[in-house]
XYZ file of C-alpha atoms in Angstrom:
417
model
C 21.948 48.214 44.459
C 21.210 49.155 48.026
C 22.642 52.668 47.647
C 20.096 53.542 44.976
C 17.286 52.984 47.451
C 19.124 54.832 50.223
C 19.674 57.927 48.077
C 15.993 59.015 48.000
C 15.889 58.794 51.790
C 18.984 61.010 52.114
C 17.602 63.469 49.552
C 14.249 63.590 51.369
C 16.054 64.262 54.667
C 17.895 67.225 53.147
C 14.681 68.555 51.601
C 13.080 68.341 55.046
C 15.714 70.675 56.495
C 16.165 72.867 53.428
C 15.866 76.033 55.538
C 18.709 75.083 57.879
C 20.787 73.874 54.931
C 20.251 77.209 53.187
C 21.350 79.021 56.347
C 24.531 76.921 56.471
C 25.388 77.670 52.839
C 24.732 81.391 53.269
C 26.950 81.458 56.374
C 29.744 79.778 54.397
C 29.375 82.240 51.505
C 29.427 85.286 53.781
C 32.355 83.884 55.750
C 34.537 83.217 52.695
C 33.490 85.887 50.170
C 33.511 89.574 51.259
C 31.250 90.505 48.334
C 28.559 88.147 49.645
C 29.090 89.371 53.205
C 28.103 92.851 51.994
C 24.748 91.572 50.730
C 21.758 91.146 53.050
C 21.230 87.408 53.695
C 17.572 87.561 52.701
C 18.574 88.984 49.328
C 20.448 85.842 48.311
C 18.352 83.261 50.160
C 15.947 82.483 47.244
C 18.865 81.866 44.849
C 20.721 79.663 47.347
C 17.591 77.604 48.053
C 16.972 77.193 44.322
C 20.566 76.042 43.737
C 20.322 73.479 46.555
C 17.048 72.105 45.171
C 18.663 71.838 41.722
C 21.560 69.794 43.111
C 19.283 67.503 45.068
C 17.132 67.006 41.974
C 20.222 65.810 40.076
C 20.930 63.222 42.785
C 17.287 62.103 42.782
C 17.330 61.679 38.986
C 20.517 59.654 39.282
C 18.818 57.306 41.752
C 15.764 56.953 39.498
C 17.879 56.141 36.452
C 20.045 53.752 38.477
C 16.967 51.787 39.395
C 15.980 51.607 35.709
C 19.503 50.683 34.524
C 21.233 49.035 37.491
C 23.900 47.326 35.369
C 25.620 50.347 33.905
C 23.042 51.561 31.429
C 22.700 55.233 30.565
C 21.906 56.935 33.856
C 22.075 60.518 32.798
C 20.523 60.800 29.387
C 21.632 64.443 29.407
C 18.711 65.396 31.621
C 20.795 65.938 34.785
C 22.223 69.048 33.178
C 18.789 70.626 32.824
C 18.142 73.818 34.766
C 14.830 75.393 35.762
C 13.496 78.063 33.439
C 14.922 81.457 34.307
C 17.708 80.081 36.523
C 20.549 81.361 34.322
C 18.862 84.750 34.080
C 18.793 84.875 37.883
C 22.505 84.080 38.037
C 23.320 86.647 35.342
C 21.413 89.255 37.339
C 23.455 88.387 40.428
C 26.657 88.697 38.384
C 25.729 92.316 37.651
C 25.999 92.978 41.384
C 28.970 90.734 42.189
C 32.157 89.718 40.349
C 31.543 86.681 38.130
C 34.439 84.829 39.771
C 32.740 85.263 43.160
C 29.486 83.871 41.776
C 31.368 80.795 40.534
C 33.225 80.449 43.843
C 29.888 80.642 45.647
C 28.600 77.825 43.487
C 31.609 75.682 44.508
C 31.298 76.589 48.208
C 27.595 75.775 48.250
C 28.165 72.464 46.446
C 30.797 71.474 49.014
C 28.417 72.178 51.904
C 25.535 70.262 50.345
C 27.746 67.310 49.368
C 29.125 67.085 52.929
C 25.605 67.084 54.385
C 24.470 64.508 51.818
C 27.450 62.323 52.720
C 26.514 62.532 56.388
C 22.956 61.449 55.608
C 24.220 58.556 53.498
C 26.710 57.507 56.182
C 23.910 57.468 58.736
C 22.231 54.925 56.441
C 25.436 52.836 56.221
C 26.256 53.725 52.607
C 29.786 52.842 51.437
C 32.355 54.966 49.597
C 31.850 52.795 46.494
C 28.161 53.679 46.526
C 28.895 57.408 46.817
C 31.505 57.505 44.020
C 29.143 57.347 40.988
C 26.901 59.969 42.570
C 29.891 62.247 43.086
C 30.920 61.772 39.440
C 27.430 62.655 38.265
C 27.313 65.756 40.444
C 30.770 66.828 39.292
C 29.787 66.535 35.633
C 26.573 68.452 36.293
C 28.424 71.180 38.239
C 31.038 71.569 35.490
C 28.395 71.821 32.782
C 26.338 74.266 34.845
C 29.397 76.417 35.604
C 30.207 76.630 31.904
C 26.633 77.668 31.130
C 26.767 80.304 33.871
C 29.965 81.780 32.422
C 28.478 81.898 28.933
C 25.242 83.402 30.237
C 27.101 86.114 32.174
C 29.248 87.008 29.167
C 26.167 87.241 26.956
C 24.430 89.420 29.531
C 27.509 91.650 29.799
C 27.533 92.230 26.030
C 23.802 92.952 26.092
C 24.326 95.422 28.952
C 26.719 97.663 27.008
C 23.891 99.515 25.271
C 21.807 99.550 28.446
C 24.719 100.959 30.455
C 25.106 103.819 27.985
C 21.449 104.701 28.394
C 21.766 104.413 32.175
C 24.799 106.683 32.097
C 22.887 109.373 30.220
C 19.925 109.084 32.593
C 22.071 109.257 35.726
C 24.059 112.254 34.469
C 20.840 114.074 33.695
C 19.449 113.353 37.161
C 22.613 114.312 39.034
C 23.268 117.479 37.069
C 19.655 118.664 37.196
C 19.087 118.241 33.460
C 16.445 115.479 33.579
C 12.858 116.162 32.486
C 11.237 112.915 33.680
C 9.467 114.623 36.551
C 8.023 117.347 34.333
C 4.237 116.731 34.173
C 4.064 118.778 30.981
C 6.604 116.577 29.181
C 4.549 114.511 26.694
C 7.355 111.922 26.420
C 7.560 111.324 30.152
C 6.300 107.895 31.171
C 6.014 106.921 34.811
C 9.338 105.366 35.777
C 10.763 105.549 32.244
C 12.993 107.997 30.417
C 12.504 109.064 26.824
C 15.133 106.514 25.714
C 13.361 103.590 27.378
C 15.574 103.422 30.459
C 13.619 102.604 33.597
C 14.204 104.005 37.053
C 11.826 103.864 40.009
C 10.361 107.358 40.240
C 9.221 107.085 43.852
C 12.311 105.474 45.421
C 14.685 107.529 47.549
C 18.301 107.289 46.408
C 21.619 108.563 47.757
C 23.647 110.347 45.083
C 27.384 109.776 45.358
C 30.615 110.947 43.775
C 33.818 108.898 44.130
C 37.500 109.249 43.317
C 40.579 107.080 43.730
C 42.529 107.990 46.886
C 45.881 109.723 46.711
C 49.014 107.766 47.471
C 50.622 107.725 50.890
C 53.138 110.335 49.756
C 50.344 112.799 49.150
C 50.801 112.755 45.370
C 47.736 112.295 43.183
C 46.702 108.883 41.954
C 48.579 107.834 38.789
C 47.490 109.555 35.609
C 46.940 106.100 34.072
C 43.761 105.796 36.152
C 41.265 106.614 33.410
C 37.575 107.343 33.792
C 36.903 103.735 32.872
C 39.209 102.450 35.625
C 37.689 104.759 38.238
C 34.198 103.667 37.218
C 35.185 99.986 37.285
C 36.655 100.373 40.770
C 33.507 102.110 41.998
C 31.224 99.418 40.564
C 33.413 96.705 42.084
C 33.565 98.236 45.593
C 30.091 99.776 45.744
C 28.253 97.068 43.784
C 26.107 95.725 46.647
C 24.769 99.223 47.371
C 24.331 100.540 43.821
C 20.834 101.369 42.656
C 19.897 99.408 39.555
C 17.435 99.582 36.716
C 14.683 97.083 36.022
C 17.085 94.563 34.437
C 19.849 94.920 37.028
C 22.064 97.481 35.310
C 23.926 99.784 37.751
C 22.858 103.439 37.758
C 26.367 104.922 37.500
C 28.268 107.269 35.201
C 31.301 109.560 35.235
C 31.387 113.290 35.914
C 34.641 115.135 35.155
C 36.712 112.012 35.724
C 34.947 110.912 38.922
C 32.545 107.998 39.297
C 29.040 109.154 40.154
C 25.661 107.577 40.571
C 22.889 106.465 42.899
C 23.022 104.205 45.950
C 20.237 102.372 47.750
C 22.030 102.707 51.110
C 25.246 104.020 52.569
C 28.127 101.531 52.094
C 29.175 99.608 55.183
C 32.784 99.707 56.351
C 35.581 102.066 55.426
C 35.751 101.311 51.686
C 39.527 101.913 51.609
C 39.818 101.785 47.839
C 37.816 104.971 47.220
C 37.092 108.441 48.520
C 33.293 108.753 48.386
C 31.075 111.741 49.034
C 27.392 110.929 49.541
C 24.277 113.047 49.746
C 21.129 112.429 51.730
C 18.389 110.064 50.470
C 16.346 112.038 47.972
C 13.579 111.717 45.423
C 14.243 112.566 41.780
C 13.523 116.263 42.091
C 16.135 116.736 44.847
C 18.896 114.510 43.471
C 20.819 117.363 41.850
C 20.902 119.322 45.127
C 22.132 116.315 47.073
C 24.697 115.516 44.387
C 26.132 119.000 44.882
C 26.479 118.221 48.584
C 28.099 114.884 47.744
C 30.568 116.704 45.488
C 31.416 119.126 48.265
C 32.000 116.236 50.670
C 34.274 114.523 48.153
C 36.383 117.624 47.549
C 36.755 118.257 51.276
C 37.699 114.631 51.986
C 40.260 114.549 49.179
C 41.812 117.817 50.355
C 42.085 116.398 53.883
C 43.683 113.170 52.684
C 40.786 111.059 53.941
C 39.743 107.675 52.518
C 36.274 106.183 52.874
C 32.697 107.429 52.692
C 31.624 110.827 54.014
C 28.678 113.188 54.053
C 29.123 116.952 54.036
C 27.916 117.159 57.621
C 30.526 114.685 58.822
C 33.327 116.834 57.411
C 32.166 119.924 59.276
C 34.178 123.065 58.605
C 36.216 121.341 55.891
C 33.082 120.943 53.793
C 31.972 124.479 54.635
C 35.164 125.786 53.025
C 34.120 124.019 49.833
C 30.477 125.123 50.030
C 31.114 128.819 50.823
C 33.871 130.049 48.515
C 32.852 133.713 48.837
C 33.726 133.780 52.540
C 36.987 131.968 51.837
C 37.908 134.539 49.191
C 37.317 137.355 51.680
C 39.561 135.663 54.247
C 42.282 135.149 51.648
C 42.183 138.865 50.945
C 42.344 139.667 54.653
C 44.945 137.147 55.858
C 47.063 136.171 52.851
C 46.972 138.920 50.228
C 49.245 141.216 52.282
C 51.998 138.678 51.594
C 51.565 138.774 47.830
C 53.554 141.989 47.327
C 56.518 140.381 49.109
C 57.022 137.918 46.270
C 59.056 134.815 47.114
C 59.567 135.985 50.662
C 55.788 136.247 51.162
C 55.279 132.757 49.724
C 57.850 131.466 52.217
C 56.003 133.071 55.125
C 52.675 131.599 53.959
C 54.317 128.174 53.719
C 55.594 128.585 57.291
C 52.102 129.327 58.624
C 50.635 126.404 56.655
C 53.229 123.977 58.036
C 52.640 125.265 61.571
C 48.909 124.557 61.321
C 49.391 121.272 59.467
C 51.597 119.983 62.299
C 49.083 120.906 64.986
C 50.945 124.086 66.029
C 53.954 122.028 67.111
C 56.868 124.257 66.293
C 59.628 121.657 66.162
C 57.569 119.230 64.041
C 56.703 122.042 61.622
C 60.367 123.081 61.423
C 61.396 119.516 60.604
C 58.799 119.318 57.842
C 60.329 122.476 56.285
C 63.937 121.375 56.943
C 64.708 124.541 58.903
C 65.808 125.282 62.456
C 62.984 125.955 64.951
C 64.326 129.469 65.510
C 64.123 130.113 61.774
C 60.504 129.028 61.729
C 59.771 131.049 64.844
C 61.143 134.164 63.097
C 59.074 133.509 59.957
C 55.878 133.125 61.975
C 56.592 136.408 63.747
C 57.004 138.185 60.401
C 53.815 136.507 59.126
C 51.923 137.989 62.071
C 53.405 141.461 61.532
C 52.618 141.615 57.800
C 49.100 140.190 58.024
C 47.994 141.693 61.339
C 47.364 138.177 62.644
C 47.870 136.839 66.140
C 48.393 133.084 65.833
C 47.562 132.616 69.524
C 44.144 134.186 68.991
C 41.695 131.354 68.160
C 39.619 133.576 65.869
C 42.646 134.744 63.879
C 43.962 131.195 63.738
C 40.648 129.903 62.344
C 40.624 132.610 59.669
C 44.169 131.768 58.582
C 43.279 128.061 58.429
C 40.150 128.822 56.359
C 42.077 131.086 53.986
C 44.774 128.456 53.434
C 42.178 125.702 52.915
C 40.245 127.878 50.458
C 43.328 128.560 48.374
C 44.286 124.894 48.392
C 40.804 123.715 47.324
C 39.623 126.501 45.048
C 42.987 127.622 43.702
C 44.339 131.164 43.457
C 41.967 134.018 42.681
C 41.899 135.354 39.137
């Protein structure tokens, strides 16, 4: 059969340009799968190259067996389904970073690219469709069997990770909350890079602590109560997966803190990350993680209060984060600018609401009146009474800033005891 002698030539041609072929597959993966687009190309290149070589090896084995059994003998012998040692472990590790369905889709996308290029090489050697058909059937059977083994391997790895994830969760909580002892030189149980429970974490690497929460709805109401800690954590792992720090076996270093997802990142997430509100600290070594996690928490609280979605540092939120970080000053301003209204009861609450609406609407009187469903003259009268009772001049920038800070403090920290 002429095609059986042409196949090795086509396979050799693809091996000769394996680098360009790998680039083409990676471009297709990043163009069709957002999760792969978030990964650095060099991070997935070795796996893509290995997968391409595996597929070409299947075709080469088919050609060898065809030459031995040209009249329909057994061409596969089961060997075309063999995979290199450690290949499934590599895929399972990748599935800890990316959704399993994306890993399987990537396998299909890569196979399509390689098959198209192989077909072009065969066509250049005048191969016919009849000659390509048995090769396609062999590759399809191999791809189906390999996909099934990948799914089984990923499920087995996921079950094995349950215990590891619990240990990781304990380690991460201890690091973020300042309760870890791994950096204590006097701790006899401390092993370089390893916690007392056997969990490993690179001692010298700088990590960005983060804290994340589901965004509020467009109406300003909180996210549904059905969003449990598990759901918040799952969303964080799904959206932040490419940037999550991981242990020695690929487990994500994440946990939950008071209902929020929290953990360590290797880099700041790219893009807006619309599905989460994320506060991040600065890159820090182990000893400073708790301090930076506090800053990440402050950034998260300020972003949530402002109705923002995405990833923020405390510095990027400016005065909003300062309100969170300096509650003592906020309490003083509440006493100065808002407490005089307290003795007025419901009337005082109405005047405070008027001032809050005025600031929320950018000091546009008519817009603020509409938001309160009152006439602009009514709002104008309430603002005048607010100024009289609190000694505030809303046209004075300093007074205006103090009123804004006092209102933000009360909204974030709640009423004083």
